[in-house]
Every structure is written in structure tokens, then in C-alpha cells.
CSV table of C-alpha atoms in Angstrom, one decimal:
chain,number,residue,atom,x,y,z
I,1,ILE,CA,122.2,12.7,146.9
I,2,MET,CA,123.6,13.0,143.5
I,3,SER,CA,121.7,14.6,140.6
I,4,ASN,CA,121.3,12.9,137.3
I,5,PRO,CA,123.0,15.0,134.8
I,6,SER,CA,121.4,13.2,132.0
I,7,SER,CA,117.9,14.2,133.0
I,8,ASN,CA,118.2,17.6,131.5
I,9,ASP,CA,119.6,16.2,128.3
I,10,SER,CA,116.8,13.7,128.0
I,11,ASP,CA,114.2,16.5,128.4
I,12,ALA,CA,115.9,18.5,125.7
I,13,THR,CA,115.8,15.6,123.3
I,14,LYS,CA,112.2,14.8,123.9
I,15,PRO,CA,110.1,14.9,120.8
I,16,GLY,CA,107.9,18.0,120.6
I,17,LYS,CA,107.3,21.3,118.6
I,18,PRO,CA,110.6,22.5,117.2
I,19,ASP,CA,111.9,26.0,118.2
I,20,ARG,CA,111.1,28.9,115.7
I,21,VAL,CA,114.3,30.0,113.8
I,22,PHE,CA,114.4,33.7,112.8
I,23,LYS,CA,116.4,34.4,109.7
I,24,ILE,CA,117.9,37.9,109.1
I,25,ASN,CA,117.0,39.3,105.7
I,26,GLN,CA,119.7,41.9,105.0
I,27,PHE,CA,118.0,43.1,101.8
I,28,GLN,CA,114.8,44.1,103.6
I,29,ILE,CA,116.7,45.8,106.4
I,30,GLY,CA,118.7,47.8,103.9
I,31,THR,CA,115.6,48.7,101.9
I,32,ASN,CA,113.9,50.0,105.1
I,33,VAL,CA,116.9,52.1,106.0
I,34,VAL,CA,117.1,53.6,102.5
I,35,ILE,CA,113.3,54.4,102.5
I,36,GLN,CA,113.6,56.0,106.0
I,37,ILE,CA,116.6,58.1,104.9
I,38,VAL,CA,114.8,59.2,101.7
I,39,LEU,CA,111.6,60.1,103.7
I,40,VAL,CA,113.7,62.1,106.2
I,41,VAL,CA,115.5,63.9,103.4
I,42,PHE,CA,112.2,64.6,101.6
I,43,LEU,CA,110.5,65.9,104.8
I,44,VAL,CA,113.4,68.1,105.7
I,45,GLY,CA,113.6,69.4,102.2
I,46,LEU,CA,109.9,70.0,102.0
I,47,ALA,CA,110.0,71.9,105.3
I,48,ASN,CA,112.9,74.1,104.2
I,49,TYR,CA,111.3,74.7,100.8
I,50,THR,CA,108.0,75.7,102.4
I,51,ALA,CA,109.7,77.9,104.9
I,52,PHE,CA,111.7,79.6,102.1
I,53,ARG,CA,108.7,80.2,99.8
I,54,LEU,CA,106.3,81.2,102.6
I,55,TYR,CA,108.8,83.3,104.5
I,56,GLN,CA,107.0,86.1,106.4
I,57,ARG,CA,108.2,89.1,108.5
I,58,TRP,CA,106.1,91.1,111.0
I,59,ASP,CA,106.7,94.6,112.2
I,60,PHE,CA,105.8,94.8,115.9
I,61,SER,CA,107.3,98.3,116.5
I,62,ARG,CA,104.8,100.7,118.1
I,63,ASP,CA,104.8,103.1,115.1
I,64,GLU,CA,105.4,100.5,112.4
I,65,ARG,CA,108.4,102.5,111.2
I,66,PHE,CA,109.8,99.4,109.3
I,67,THR,CA,106.6,98.6,107.4
I,68,LEU,CA,107.2,99.5,103.7
I,69,SER,CA,104.4,101.2,101.8
I,70,GLU,CA,102.8,99.6,98.8
I,71,GLN,CA,104.4,102.2,96.6
I,72,THR,CA,107.9,101.3,97.7
I,73,ARG,CA,107.2,97.6,97.3
I,74,ASN,CA,106.0,98.2,93.7
I,75,ILE,CA,109.1,100.2,92.9
I,76,LEU,CA,111.4,97.5,94.4
I,77,GLY,CA,109.5,94.8,92.5
I,78,GLY,CA,109.9,96.6,89.2
I,79,LEU,CA,113.7,97.1,89.3
I,80,GLN,CA,115.5,96.0,86.2
I,81,ASP,CA,119.0,96.2,87.6
I,82,LYS,CA,120.7,96.1,91.0
I,83,VAL,CA,120.5,99.1,93.4
I,84,ARG,CA,123.4,99.2,95.9
I,85,PHE,CA,123.3,101.1,99.2
I,86,ILE,CA,126.6,101.9,100.8
I,87,VAL,CA,126.0,102.9,104.4
I,88,PHE,CA,128.8,105.1,105.6
I,89,PHE,CA,127.5,105.7,109.1
I,90,SER,CA,128.8,105.8,112.6
I,91,PRO,CA,126.9,103.3,114.7
I,92,GLY,CA,126.5,106.0,117.3
I,93,SER,CA,124.2,108.1,115.1
I,94,PRO,CA,120.6,108.3,116.4
I,95,VAL,CA,119.4,107.4,112.9
I,96,TYR,CA,121.6,104.3,112.4
I,97,LYS,CA,119.4,101.8,114.2
I,98,ASN,CA,116.2,102.7,112.3
I,99,LEU,CA,118.1,102.9,109.0
I,100,ASP,CA,119.6,99.4,109.5
I,101,GLY,CA,116.1,97.9,110.2
I,102,LEU,CA,114.6,99.7,107.2
I,103,LEU,CA,117.3,98.6,104.8
I,104,LYS,CA,116.7,95.0,105.8
I,105,GLU,CA,113.1,95.4,104.8
I,106,TYR,CA,114.3,96.9,101.4
I,107,GLN,CA,116.6,93.9,100.9
I,108,TYR,CA,113.8,91.5,101.8
I,109,ALA,CA,111.3,93.2,99.4
I,110,GLY,CA,113.8,93.8,96.6
I,111,GLY,CA,115.5,90.4,96.7
I,112,ARG,CA,118.6,90.1,94.6
I,113,GLN,CA,118.1,93.6,93.2
I,114,ILE,CA,119.1,95.2,96.5
I,115,GLU,CA,122.7,95.0,97.8
I,116,ILE,CA,123.8,96.7,101.1
I,117,GLU,CA,127.3,97.4,102.2
I,118,TYR,CA,128.1,98.7,105.7
I,119,VAL,CA,131.2,100.7,106.2
I,120,ASP,CA,132.2,101.8,109.7
I,121,PRO,CA,134.6,104.8,109.2
I,122,PHE,CA,136.3,104.1,112.5
I,123,ARG,CA,137.1,100.4,111.7
I,124,ASN,CA,137.2,100.0,107.9
I,125,PHE,CA,139.9,102.6,107.3
I,126,ASN,CA,141.0,101.4,103.9
I,127,ARG,CA,137.5,101.0,102.5
I,128,ALA,CA,136.5,104.4,104.0
I,129,ARG,CA,139.4,106.1,102.3
I,130,ASP,CA,138.6,104.5,98.9
I,131,LEU,CA,135.0,105.6,99.1
I,132,GLN,CA,136.0,109.2,100.0
I,133,ALA,CA,138.3,109.3,97.1
I,134,GLU,CA,135.7,107.8,94.7
I,135,PHE,CA,132.7,109.8,95.7
I,136,ARG,CA,134.4,112.9,97.2
I,137,PHE,CA,132.9,113.4,100.6
I,138,GLU,CA,134.2,114.2,104.0
I,139,ALA,CA,135.3,111.6,106.5
I,140,ASN,CA,133.1,113.0,109.3
I,141,GLU,CA,129.9,112.8,107.2
I,142,ASN,CA,127.2,110.2,107.8
I,143,VAL,CA,125.8,109.3,104.4
I,144,VAL,CA,124.1,106.6,102.4
I,145,ILE,CA,125.4,106.3,98.8
I,146,ALA,CA,122.8,104.8,96.5
I,147,THR,CA,124.2,103.5,93.2
I,148,TYR,CA,122.4,102.3,90.1
I,149,LYS,CA,124.4,101.3,87.0
I,150,ASP,CA,126.9,104.2,86.5
I,151,GLN,CA,124.9,106.7,88.6
I,152,SER,CA,125.0,107.5,92.3
I,153,LYS,CA,123.1,109.7,94.8
I,154,PHE,CA,123.9,110.9,98.3
I,155,ILE,CA,121.4,110.6,101.1
I,156,ASN,CA,122.7,112.6,104.1
I,157,GLU,CA,121.7,112.1,107.7
I,158,MET,CA,119.4,115.1,107.8
I,159,SER,CA,117.4,113.7,104.9
I,160,LEU,CA,116.8,110.5,106.9
I,161,GLY,CA,115.3,112.0,110.0
I,162,GLU,CA,114.8,114.9,112.3
I,163,VAL,CA,117.0,114.8,115.3
I,164,ASP,CA,116.5,116.8,118.5
I,165,ASP,CA,119.8,117.7,120.1
I,166,SER,CA,118.5,120.4,122.5
I,167,ALA,CA,119.5,118.2,125.4
I,168,ALA,CA,123.2,118.4,124.4
I,169,ILE,CA,123.8,121.1,127.0
I,170,LEU,CA,122.8,118.5,129.7
I,171,GLN,CA,125.2,116.0,128.1
I,172,GLN,CA,122.4,113.8,127.0
I,173,PRO,CA,122.4,112.0,123.6
I,174,PRO,CA,120.3,113.4,120.7
I,175,LYS,CA,116.9,111.9,120.1
I,176,LEU,CA,115.3,110.9,116.8
I,177,VAL,CA,112.0,112.8,116.5
I,178,GLU,CA,110.9,111.9,113.0
I,179,PHE,CA,112.2,109.1,110.7
I,180,SER,CA,111.8,109.7,106.9
I,181,GLY,CA,114.1,107.0,105.7
I,182,GLU,CA,111.6,105.3,103.4
I,183,GLN,CA,110.8,108.6,101.7
I,184,ALA,CA,114.5,109.4,101.2
I,185,LEU,CA,115.6,106.0,100.0
I,186,THR,CA,112.6,105.5,97.7
I,187,ALA,CA,113.1,109.0,96.2
I,188,ALA,CA,116.7,108.1,95.5
I,189,ILE,CA,115.8,104.9,93.7
I,190,ILE,CA,113.2,106.8,91.6
I,191,GLU,CA,115.7,109.5,90.6
I,192,LEU,CA,118.4,107.0,89.8
I,193,THR,CA,116.1,105.0,87.6
I,194,GLU,CA,114.8,108.1,85.8
I,195,GLU,CA,116.4,109.3,82.7
I,196,ARG,CA,117.2,112.9,83.9
I,197,GLU,CA,116.9,115.3,86.8
I,198,THR,CA,113.5,116.9,87.6
I,199,VAL,CA,113.6,120.7,87.5
I,200,MET,CA,111.1,123.1,89.2
I,201,ALA,CA,111.2,126.7,88.0
I,202,VAL,CA,110.1,129.3,90.6
I,203,LEU,CA,108.6,132.3,88.8
I,204,GLN,CA,110.2,135.7,89.7
I,205,GLY,CA,109.4,139.3,88.8
I,206,GLN,CA,105.8,139.8,90.1
I,207,GLY,CA,106.6,140.3,93.8
I,208,GLN,CA,106.8,136.6,94.7
I,209,PRO,CA,109.2,135.2,97.3
I,210,THR,CA,112.6,134.8,95.8
I,211,ILE,CA,114.9,131.8,96.2
I,212,GLY,CA,118.3,132.0,97.6
I,213,GLU,CA,120.0,132.7,101.0
I,214,ASP,CA,117.3,135.0,102.4
I,215,SER,CA,114.3,133.2,100.8
I,216,THR,CA,111.1,132.9,102.8
I,217,LEU,CA,110.6,129.6,101.0
I,218,SER,CA,113.7,127.9,102.4
I,219,ALA,CA,111.9,125.3,104.4
I,220,LEU,CA,109.7,124.2,101.4
I,221,LEU,CA,112.7,124.2,99.0
I,222,ARG,CA,114.7,122.1,101.4
I,223,PHE,CA,112.1,119.4,101.4
I,224,VAL,CA,111.7,119.7,97.6
I,225,GLU,CA,115.4,119.0,97.2
I,226,ARG,CA,114.9,115.9,99.3
I,227,GLN,CA,112.6,114.7,96.6
I,228,TYR,CA,115.5,115.2,94.2
I,229,VAL,CA,113.9,118.1,92.4
I,230,ARG,CA,116.2,121.0,91.6
I,231,ALA,CA,114.6,124.5,92.1
I,232,VAL,CA,115.7,127.3,89.8
I,233,PRO,CA,114.5,130.9,89.3
I,234,LEU,CA,112.7,131.9,86.2
I,235,ASP,CA,111.6,135.3,85.0
I,236,LEU,CA,109.4,135.0,82.0
I,237,ALA,CA,110.2,138.6,80.9
I,238,THR,CA,113.8,137.6,80.2
I,239,VAL,CA,113.2,134.4,78.1
I,240,ASP,CA,111.5,133.8,74.8
I,241,GLU,CA,109.8,130.6,76.1
I,242,VAL,CA,110.0,128.3,79.1
I,243,PRO,CA,113.3,126.3,78.9
I,244,GLU,CA,112.9,122.7,77.7
I,245,ASP,CA,114.4,121.2,80.9
I,246,VAL,CA,111.7,122.7,83.2
I,247,ASP,CA,109.2,120.1,84.4
I,248,VAL,CA,107.2,122.1,86.9
I,249,ILE,CA,106.6,125.9,87.3
I,250,LEU,CA,105.8,127.3,90.8
I,251,LEU,CA,103.9,130.6,90.9
I,252,ALA,CA,103.7,131.4,94.5
I,253,GLY,CA,101.8,134.5,95.5
I,254,ALA,CA,102.3,137.0,92.7
I,255,ARG,CA,101.5,140.5,94.1
I,256,TYR,CA,101.4,142.0,90.6
I,257,ASP,CA,99.7,140.6,87.5
I,258,LEU,CA,101.7,138.8,84.8
I,259,THR,CA,102.0,140.7,81.5
I,260,THR,CA,100.2,139.4,78.4
I,261,PRO,CA,103.4,138.1,76.8
I,262,ALA,CA,104.3,136.3,80.1
I,263,MET,CA,100.8,134.7,80.2
I,264,GLU,CA,101.2,133.6,76.6
I,265,LYS,CA,104.4,131.8,77.5
I,266,LEU,CA,102.9,130.2,80.6
I,267,ASN,CA,99.9,129.1,78.6
I,268,ALA,CA,102.1,127.6,75.9
I,269,PHE,CA,104.0,125.6,78.6
I,270,TRP,CA,100.7,124.3,80.1
I,271,GLN,CA,99.3,123.3,76.7
I,272,GLN,CA,102.5,121.3,75.9
I,273,GLN,CA,101.9,118.8,78.8
I,274,GLY,CA,103.3,121.3,81.3
I,275,ARG,CA,102.9,121.1,85.1
I,276,LEU,CA,101.9,124.2,87.2
I,277,ILE,CA,101.5,125.0,90.9
I,278,VAL,CA,99.6,128.2,91.2
I,279,LEU,CA,99.3,129.7,94.7
I,280,LEU,CA,97.1,132.8,94.6
I,281,ASP,CA,97.5,136.0,96.7
I,282,PRO,CA,93.9,137.0,97.5
I,283,ASN,CA,95.0,140.6,98.1
I,284,ALA,CA,96.6,141.0,94.7
I,285,ASN,CA,94.8,142.3,91.6
I,286,THR,CA,95.7,139.7,88.8
I,287,PRO,CA,93.1,139.8,86.0
I,288,ASN,CA,95.3,138.1,83.5
I,289,LEU,CA,96.1,135.2,85.8
I,290,ASP,CA,92.5,134.9,86.8
I,291,ALA,CA,91.4,134.9,83.2
I,292,PHE,CA,94.0,132.1,82.5
I,293,LEU,CA,92.6,129.9,85.3
I,294,SER,CA,88.9,130.7,84.3
I,295,ALA,CA,89.6,129.6,80.8
I,296,TYR,CA,90.2,126.1,82.1
I,297,GLY,CA,87.3,126.0,84.5
I,298,ILE,CA,88.8,127.3,87.8
I,299,VAL,CA,87.2,130.6,88.7
I,300,PRO,CA,88.8,132.6,91.6
I,301,LYS,CA,86.1,134.6,93.4
I,302,ASN,CA,86.6,138.1,94.7
I,303,ASP,CA,85.8,137.2,98.3
I,304,ARG,CA,87.5,136.2,101.5
I,305,VAL,CA,86.9,132.8,103.2
I,306,LEU,CA,86.1,133.4,106.9
I,307,ARG,CA,83.7,132.6,109.7
I,308,THR,CA,82.5,134.3,112.8
I,309,VAL,CA,82.5,133.2,116.5
I,310,ASN,CA,80.4,134.5,119.3
I,311,LEU,CA,82.6,135.9,122.1
I,312,GLY,CA,79.8,137.1,124.3
I,313,THR,CA,79.3,140.8,123.9
I,314,VAL,CA,81.3,140.9,120.6
I,315,THR,CA,81.6,138.7,117.5
I,316,GLY,CA,85.0,137.6,116.4
I,317,VAL,CA,86.1,137.0,112.8
I,318,VAL,CA,88.3,134.0,112.0
I,319,ARG,CA,90.2,134.6,108.8
I,320,GLU,CA,92.6,131.6,109.1
I,321,VAL,CA,90.9,128.8,107.3
I,322,SER,CA,90.5,125.4,109.0
I,323,ALA,CA,90.1,123.0,106.0
I,324,GLU,CA,89.7,119.3,105.3
I,325,PHE,CA,91.6,117.3,102.7
I,326,LEU,CA,89.2,115.5,100.3
I,327,GLY,CA,90.0,112.0,99.1
I,328,GLU,CA,88.8,112.2,95.5
I,329,SER,CA,92.3,113.0,94.1
I,330,PRO,CA,95.4,110.9,94.3
I,331,VAL,CA,97.1,114.0,95.7
I,332,THR,CA,95.1,114.0,98.9
I,333,ARG,CA,94.0,110.4,99.1
I,334,SER,CA,96.4,109.6,101.9
I,335,LEU,CA,95.3,112.7,103.8
I,336,ALA,CA,91.6,112.3,103.3
I,337,GLY,CA,89.5,113.5,106.3
I,338,VAL,CA,92.4,115.2,108.0
I,339,THR,CA,91.9,118.9,108.9
I,340,SER,CA,94.7,121.4,108.6
I,341,LEU,CA,95.1,125.2,109.2
I,342,PHE,CA,95.9,127.6,106.3
I,343,THR,CA,97.4,130.8,107.7
I,344,GLY,CA,96.7,134.0,105.9
I,345,ALA,CA,94.0,135.2,103.6
I,346,SER,CA,92.1,132.8,101.3
I,347,LYS,CA,89.5,133.2,98.6
I,348,SER,CA,87.0,130.7,97.3
I,349,LEU,CA,87.4,128.8,94.0
I,350,THR,CA,84.4,127.8,92.0
I,351,LEU,CA,84.0,125.4,89.0
I,352,ASP,CA,82.8,126.4,85.6
I,353,LYS,CA,81.0,123.2,84.7
I,354,GLU,CA,80.6,124.0,81.0
I,355,ILE,CA,84.4,124.3,80.2
I,356,PRO,CA,85.8,120.9,81.5
I,357,ASP,CA,83.6,118.7,79.3
I,358,ALA,CA,84.3,120.7,76.2
I,359,ALA,CA,88.1,120.9,76.7
I,360,ASN,CA,88.6,117.4,78.1
I,361,ILE,CA,89.7,118.8,81.5
I,362,ARG,CA,89.2,117.0,84.7
I,363,LEU,CA,88.8,119.3,87.7
I,364,THR,CA,88.9,117.8,91.2
I,365,PRO,CA,88.4,119.8,94.5
I,366,VAL,CA,91.1,118.7,97.0
I,367,ILE,CA,90.7,121.0,100.0
I,368,GLN,CA,87.4,122.2,101.4
I,369,ALA,CA,86.9,124.7,104.2
I,370,SER,CA,85.4,123.3,107.4
I,371,GLU,CA,81.8,123.8,108.4
I,372,GLY,CA,80.9,127.5,109.2
I,373,TYR,CA,83.1,129.2,106.6
I,374,TRP,CA,81.7,131.2,103.7
I,375,GLY,CA,83.0,133.5,101.1
I,376,GLU,CA,82.5,137.1,102.3
I,377,THR,CA,82.3,139.5,99.3
I,378,ASN,CA,82.0,142.7,101.5
I,379,PHE,CA,85.4,142.2,103.0
I,380,THR,CA,86.4,145.8,102.3
I,381,SER,CA,83.8,147.2,104.7
I,382,PRO,CA,85.1,149.7,107.4
I,383,GLU,CA,86.7,148.3,110.5
I,384,GLY,CA,84.0,147.6,113.1
I,385,SER,CA,81.2,147.0,110.6
I,386,PRO,CA,79.2,143.8,111.3
I,387,ILE,CA,80.1,140.8,109.1
I,388,ILE,CA,77.2,138.4,108.5
I,389,PHE,CA,76.5,135.9,105.8
I,390,GLU,CA,74.4,137.4,103.0
I,391,PRO,CA,72.8,134.6,101.0
I,392,LYS,CA,72.3,136.8,97.9
I,393,GLU,CA,75.8,138.2,97.8
I,394,ASP,CA,78.3,135.9,99.5
I,395,THR,CA,79.6,132.6,98.3
I,396,HIS,CA,77.7,129.7,99.8
I,397,PRO,CA,79.4,126.8,101.5
I,398,PRO,CA,80.9,124.3,101.0
I,399,ILE,CA,83.9,126.4,100.1
I,400,THR,CA,86.7,125.0,97.9
I,401,ILE,CA,90.2,126.6,98.4
I,402,ALA,CA,92.3,124.1,96.3
I,403,MET,CA,91.7,122.3,93.1
I,404,THR,CA,93.6,120.1,90.6
I,405,ALA,CA,93.2,120.3,86.9
I,406,GLU,CA,94.3,117.7,84.3
I,407,MET,CA,93.9,118.1,80.6
I,408,GLY,CA,94.3,115.4,78.1
I,409,GLY,CA,95.5,111.9,78.8
I,410,LEU,CA,93.2,109.3,80.3
I,411,SER,CA,91.1,109.4,83.4
I,412,ASP,CA,92.3,105.9,84.5
I,413,GLU,CA,95.0,106.4,87.1
I,414,ARG,CA,96.5,103.0,86.3
I,415,LEU,CA,97.6,104.2,82.9
I,416,GLN,CA,100.5,106.6,82.7
I,417,ILE,CA,99.5,108.9,79.7
I,418,ASP,CA,101.1,112.3,79.3
I,419,SER,CA,98.8,115.2,80.2
I,420,SER,CA,98.8,118.8,81.4
I,421,ARG,CA,98.5,119.0,85.2
I,422,MET,CA,97.9,121.9,87.5
I,423,LEU,CA,97.3,122.6,91.2
I,424,VAL,CA,95.6,125.8,92.2
I,425,VAL,CA,95.4,127.0,95.9
I,426,SER,CA,93.7,130.2,96.8
I,427,ASN,CA,96.3,130.9,99.6
I,428,ALA,CA,100.0,131.7,99.2
I,429,ASP,CA,101.0,132.4,102.9
I,430,PHE,CA,100.8,128.8,104.1
I,431,ILE,CA,104.0,127.8,102.4
I,432,LEU,CA,106.2,130.5,103.9
I,433,ASP,CA,108.8,129.9,106.6
I,434,GLY,CA,107.3,129.9,110.1
I,435,THR,CA,103.8,129.0,108.8
I,436,LEU,CA,104.4,125.8,106.8
I,437,ASP,CA,103.5,122.8,109.0
I,438,GLN,CA,103.9,119.1,108.5
I,439,LEU,CA,100.4,118.4,107.1
I,440,ASN,CA,100.6,121.1,104.5
I,441,LEU,CA,104.1,120.0,103.6
I,442,ASP,CA,102.9,116.5,103.0
I,443,PHE,CA,100.2,117.9,100.8
I,444,LEU,CA,102.7,119.9,98.8
I,445,ILE,CA,105.1,117.0,98.4
I,446,ASN,CA,102.2,114.7,97.3
I,447,SER,CA,101.2,117.4,94.8
I,448,LEU,CA,104.7,117.7,93.5
I,449,ASN,CA,105.0,113.9,93.1
I,450,TRP,CA,101.6,113.8,91.2
I,451,LEU,CA,102.7,116.7,88.9
I,452,THR,CA,106.0,114.9,88.1
I,453,ASP,CA,104.3,111.6,87.4
I,454,ARG,CA,105.8,110.1,90.6
I,455,GLU,CA,102.5,108.5,91.7
I,456,GLN,CA,104.6,105.7,93.4
I,457,MET,CA,105.7,108.3,96.0
I,458,LEU,CA,102.2,109.5,97.0
I,459,GLY,CA,101.4,108.6,100.5
I,460,ILE,CA,105.0,107.9,101.7
I,461,ALA,CA,105.1,110.3,104.6
I,462,PRO,CA,107.7,110.6,107.4
I,463,LYS,CA,107.0,108.5,110.5
I,464,GLU,CA,107.0,110.1,113.9
I,465,VAL,CA,109.1,108.3,116.4
I,466,ASN,CA,107.2,107.8,119.6
I,467,LEU,CA,109.5,107.4,122.6
I,468,LEU,CA,107.9,105.2,125.3
I,469,SER,CA,108.7,106.3,128.8
I,470,LEU,CA,107.5,104.8,132.1
I,471,SER,CA,107.1,107.0,135.1
I,472,LEU,CA,106.7,105.3,138.5
I,473,PRO,CA,106.0,106.9,141.9
I,474,GLN,CA,108.9,106.8,144.4
I,475,GLU,CA,107.1,104.2,146.5
I,476,GLN,CA,106.8,101.8,143.6
I,477,VAL,CA,110.5,102.3,142.7
I,478,ALA,CA,111.4,101.4,146.3
I,479,ASN,CA,109.2,98.3,146.2
I,480,ILE,CA,110.8,97.1,142.9
I,481,GLY,CA,114.3,97.7,144.4
I,482,LEU,CA,113.3,95.7,147.5
I,483,LEU,CA,111.9,92.9,145.5
I,484,THR,CA,114.9,92.5,143.1
I,485,MET,CA,117.7,93.2,145.5
I,486,ALA,CA,116.4,91.6,148.7
I,487,ALA,CA,113.4,89.4,148.3
I,488,MET,CA,114.5,87.4,145.2
I,489,PRO,CA,118.1,86.7,146.4
I,490,ALA,CA,116.7,85.8,149.9
I,491,ALA,CA,114.2,83.3,148.3
I,492,ALA,CA,117.0,81.7,146.2
I,493,ALA,CA,119.2,81.4,149.4
I,494,ALA,CA,116.4,79.8,151.4
I,495,LEU,CA,115.7,77.3,148.6
I,496,GLY,CA,119.4,76.4,148.5
I,497,LEU,CA,119.5,76.0,152.3
I,498,LEU,CA,116.4,73.7,152.2
I,499,VAL,CA,118.0,71.4,149.6
I,500,PHE,CA,121.2,71.3,151.6
I,501,LEU,CA,119.4,70.2,154.8
I,502,ARG,CA,117.4,67.6,153.1
I,503,ARG,CA,120.4,66.0,151.5
I,504,ARG,CA,122.2,65.8,154.9
I,505,LYS,CA,119.4,63.7,156.3
């Protein structure tokens, strides 16, 4: 049987609905492609622009050691020129890792005004040699060199943190206990951008602690120098007036009263927008100094701040004052509500309410003794005599042991107007070596920053480095070892064997 080849042709030629012919429009296709490319470019650009403008970083460290304070951010945001940090550090330093993370935050907050250069002295020999010749420091030093315009400041490793190397005998690496990098770096920026160095004169000649090699103020002065404040001795009996380059005068625990000429010089300094830190020795008889303070509304009382505790058959007397920082002053705002111990004798300070209003003086209590303390006026009674609160004779609580005074200027903290400023504390022993603790040091540094118009530095305190350690019982350690070294490899081997057997089938 032969097929008819013409049958298919005849079917194809039968009249009917003609087939639809699709025409390719190259212009439309090209237009669609161009629009798609433009949209893709626009969306990618929009995503990048949004990510760049809304870039955000988070600090997930346990102690938030890389979170910059608002003060530092304000300083970095107000820089008029570039600040450059040259990090001449060995990566093996216990401070290096924290310093690196902190500098990245400075660069992020300061933008183009912050430049960072890392120099490894063991690898970049030529650059290290050039820096040593330019800035004159030793090759084995770990330092950060901050430069601004034609000025430079050194920040050594000790200023950046406290390192515990007590385990060196056991051949263990040193541990970072406290990291004060932000405080040191921001202080360096402040000094570089200031016109001149800040000078603090420590009064001598009335039995106060001296400054020098055997000074009992060495710990305090060391931290003062970290604020880039130079401490110098000053004896008012040897000068006609306070030198012009002195910014702050520290009168720490005068055992003997200042002479009338010395008080006149001190008063003249205070009147000319001077800054004073007056730490009183309650055991000293200083009528001239007391009269000077009383003239400005701060009246030292002839008493002793103390409290009694019941010890069963006897009553104990506590003369070391546990006191609370108040939050009404910028000096103690960051420490508000915190309680600290003030070693040694203290007396109460009262406020003469008539003087401040007449003389445009603003007095603010900053430290108040805790509940239970009063001002005992009969503190010279014979040993063994009962000490009880006498409402008609003793100073009633609450007891103020520290107060700030500001004369002139404006009361608005946002306006930087020159004024006379003074801090008075009725205790001089708490700043001595061996008794100065971290809380009281923070208080003094805050006070110094307030006195020198460095309000930006208030509240920037060193951050404690909390080391996380995990202690497991021996049984749990054995179970973890069994799981990781036996159970998990065995499970992987069993799974592989199962796959192998199934594929063979």
C-alpha cells in the first residue's frame, strides 16, 4: 500500500485561518533592557547610599569598653583640623587589642578629621627609625603619638591601662585590669587643641605634703599628669603675686594658717577668675583660711563628723566618713548616688545663705555624709567619755563635707563664661598615697576638669576589664572530651558507612 504524498500538501493548502506571524521589535527590546539596567543601577546605588548614610555600629562587649562617651563625640565632632594618631606598639602588648578597637571608634566618630597609622617596630624598621629620630623616644617603648598641626603629645602604655603582671613568675602573660584609653586619648586631643599647657600650683610652706620624689601625693599627681596638667610647687611667701601661668592652686591640708599677706595674694588670684582646690585639715587651727572661705559663704564648723555603732556592751565610734556623691553639680553628676569612704578626720561645712545672693556666688553641696553621721562639737572630751548626739550643741544632719563655689559668669552650664571656681573639702587625708581609691580619684579628676573649663572630660572614667572565666567540674570536662573526641567522630563515620552501603545496593 502506497501513501499519497500529495495528501499532506493538500491539507496544508486548504483555505482556513492564516497562521499568526510574530514580528520582533528591536527598539522595544532595547528600551526594556536599558530601563532594566537603569533600575538595577538605581536600586544598587540607593542601597549603597542608604547603607553609607545610615551606617551604624554596635558594641557587644560585656563592659562596653569601646562605646565612646557623649563628651568625646562632641570633641571629635568639633575638630577644626586633622588629628593624627601614630600607634607605635608591639601587637603582643595586653593593651594593643583594646587600643585598636577604641581607635576605630574614634575614626568612625571623627570621620576625616582622624587619621591613624600603625607602626610595628619589629616589621617596619625604616619607619620606626624615622619616628624615633623625629620624636626622640626609645625603640622599646610602646607609645601613641598624637599630632595636631605642628604640636604632638605622647601617650605611653601606662596611661592607657593598668596591667597586672603578678603572674609573670609563673610564666603567664600580663592581664589588663583597667582600660583608660578614652580618657587618655581625649585628654590628648583637648590639650593639643588648647592654646597652652594647664598648670596647677601646689601650695607649700604651711606643713602641706610636698611634691617631688618622696611626696605623699605621688599617686594623685601621676593621674593629674595624665590629664596633661603640670604640677609645680608654689610658696606664696616668696612671690609678690601668683604667677600668670598658674591656672589652678591646690591647698592640701595646711597644718598652719596662712599669713595675712599670703591670704591677700590667694584672694586676689581667686577674684581674678582663679581656680582653687582647698582641702582642709580638721586638726589644724587656720582662722585666716576659715575667714576667707566664710567670706564667700562656705563656713567650716569646729566639729568632727562621726557616728556611733552599738557593739553590745560598748559603743564604737566611726570617724571615717562614708559619704554619698550628690548629682546637683557637674563635678559629681556622673557619680551621683555612689557612696565612698573618706579616710581620716572630717568636719562639717555649712552654707551662709545671705552671702551668695549678694555676691553672685553659686554654692553647691557635692558630698554628703551618709545617714547616722553628725557633727560632734565635744570631740576633745577625755578618752572613754560617752559620745552622744546633743541637738542643742552638735551639727544636725545632713552633713556636707564638700562644696563647690562659682562666682561671676552665668549659671547656664551650656555657656562657657569665665568665672572664679573653687572646690572645698573638709578632709585632706583621703588624697594621700595608700588611702586614695578609684572613686575619690574620679571625683578629683572631675573636679580638676571642671575647674579648668574641661567640662567635655567630665564623666569619662576608666573602664574595668572583666575577664570571663568558665569553671567546669571534672566530670563535665570528661563528658565534653568524650563527646568531641569520640561520639561526634563516631557519628560521622557511621553516617559515611550508611551512605556507602546504600550506594552499593
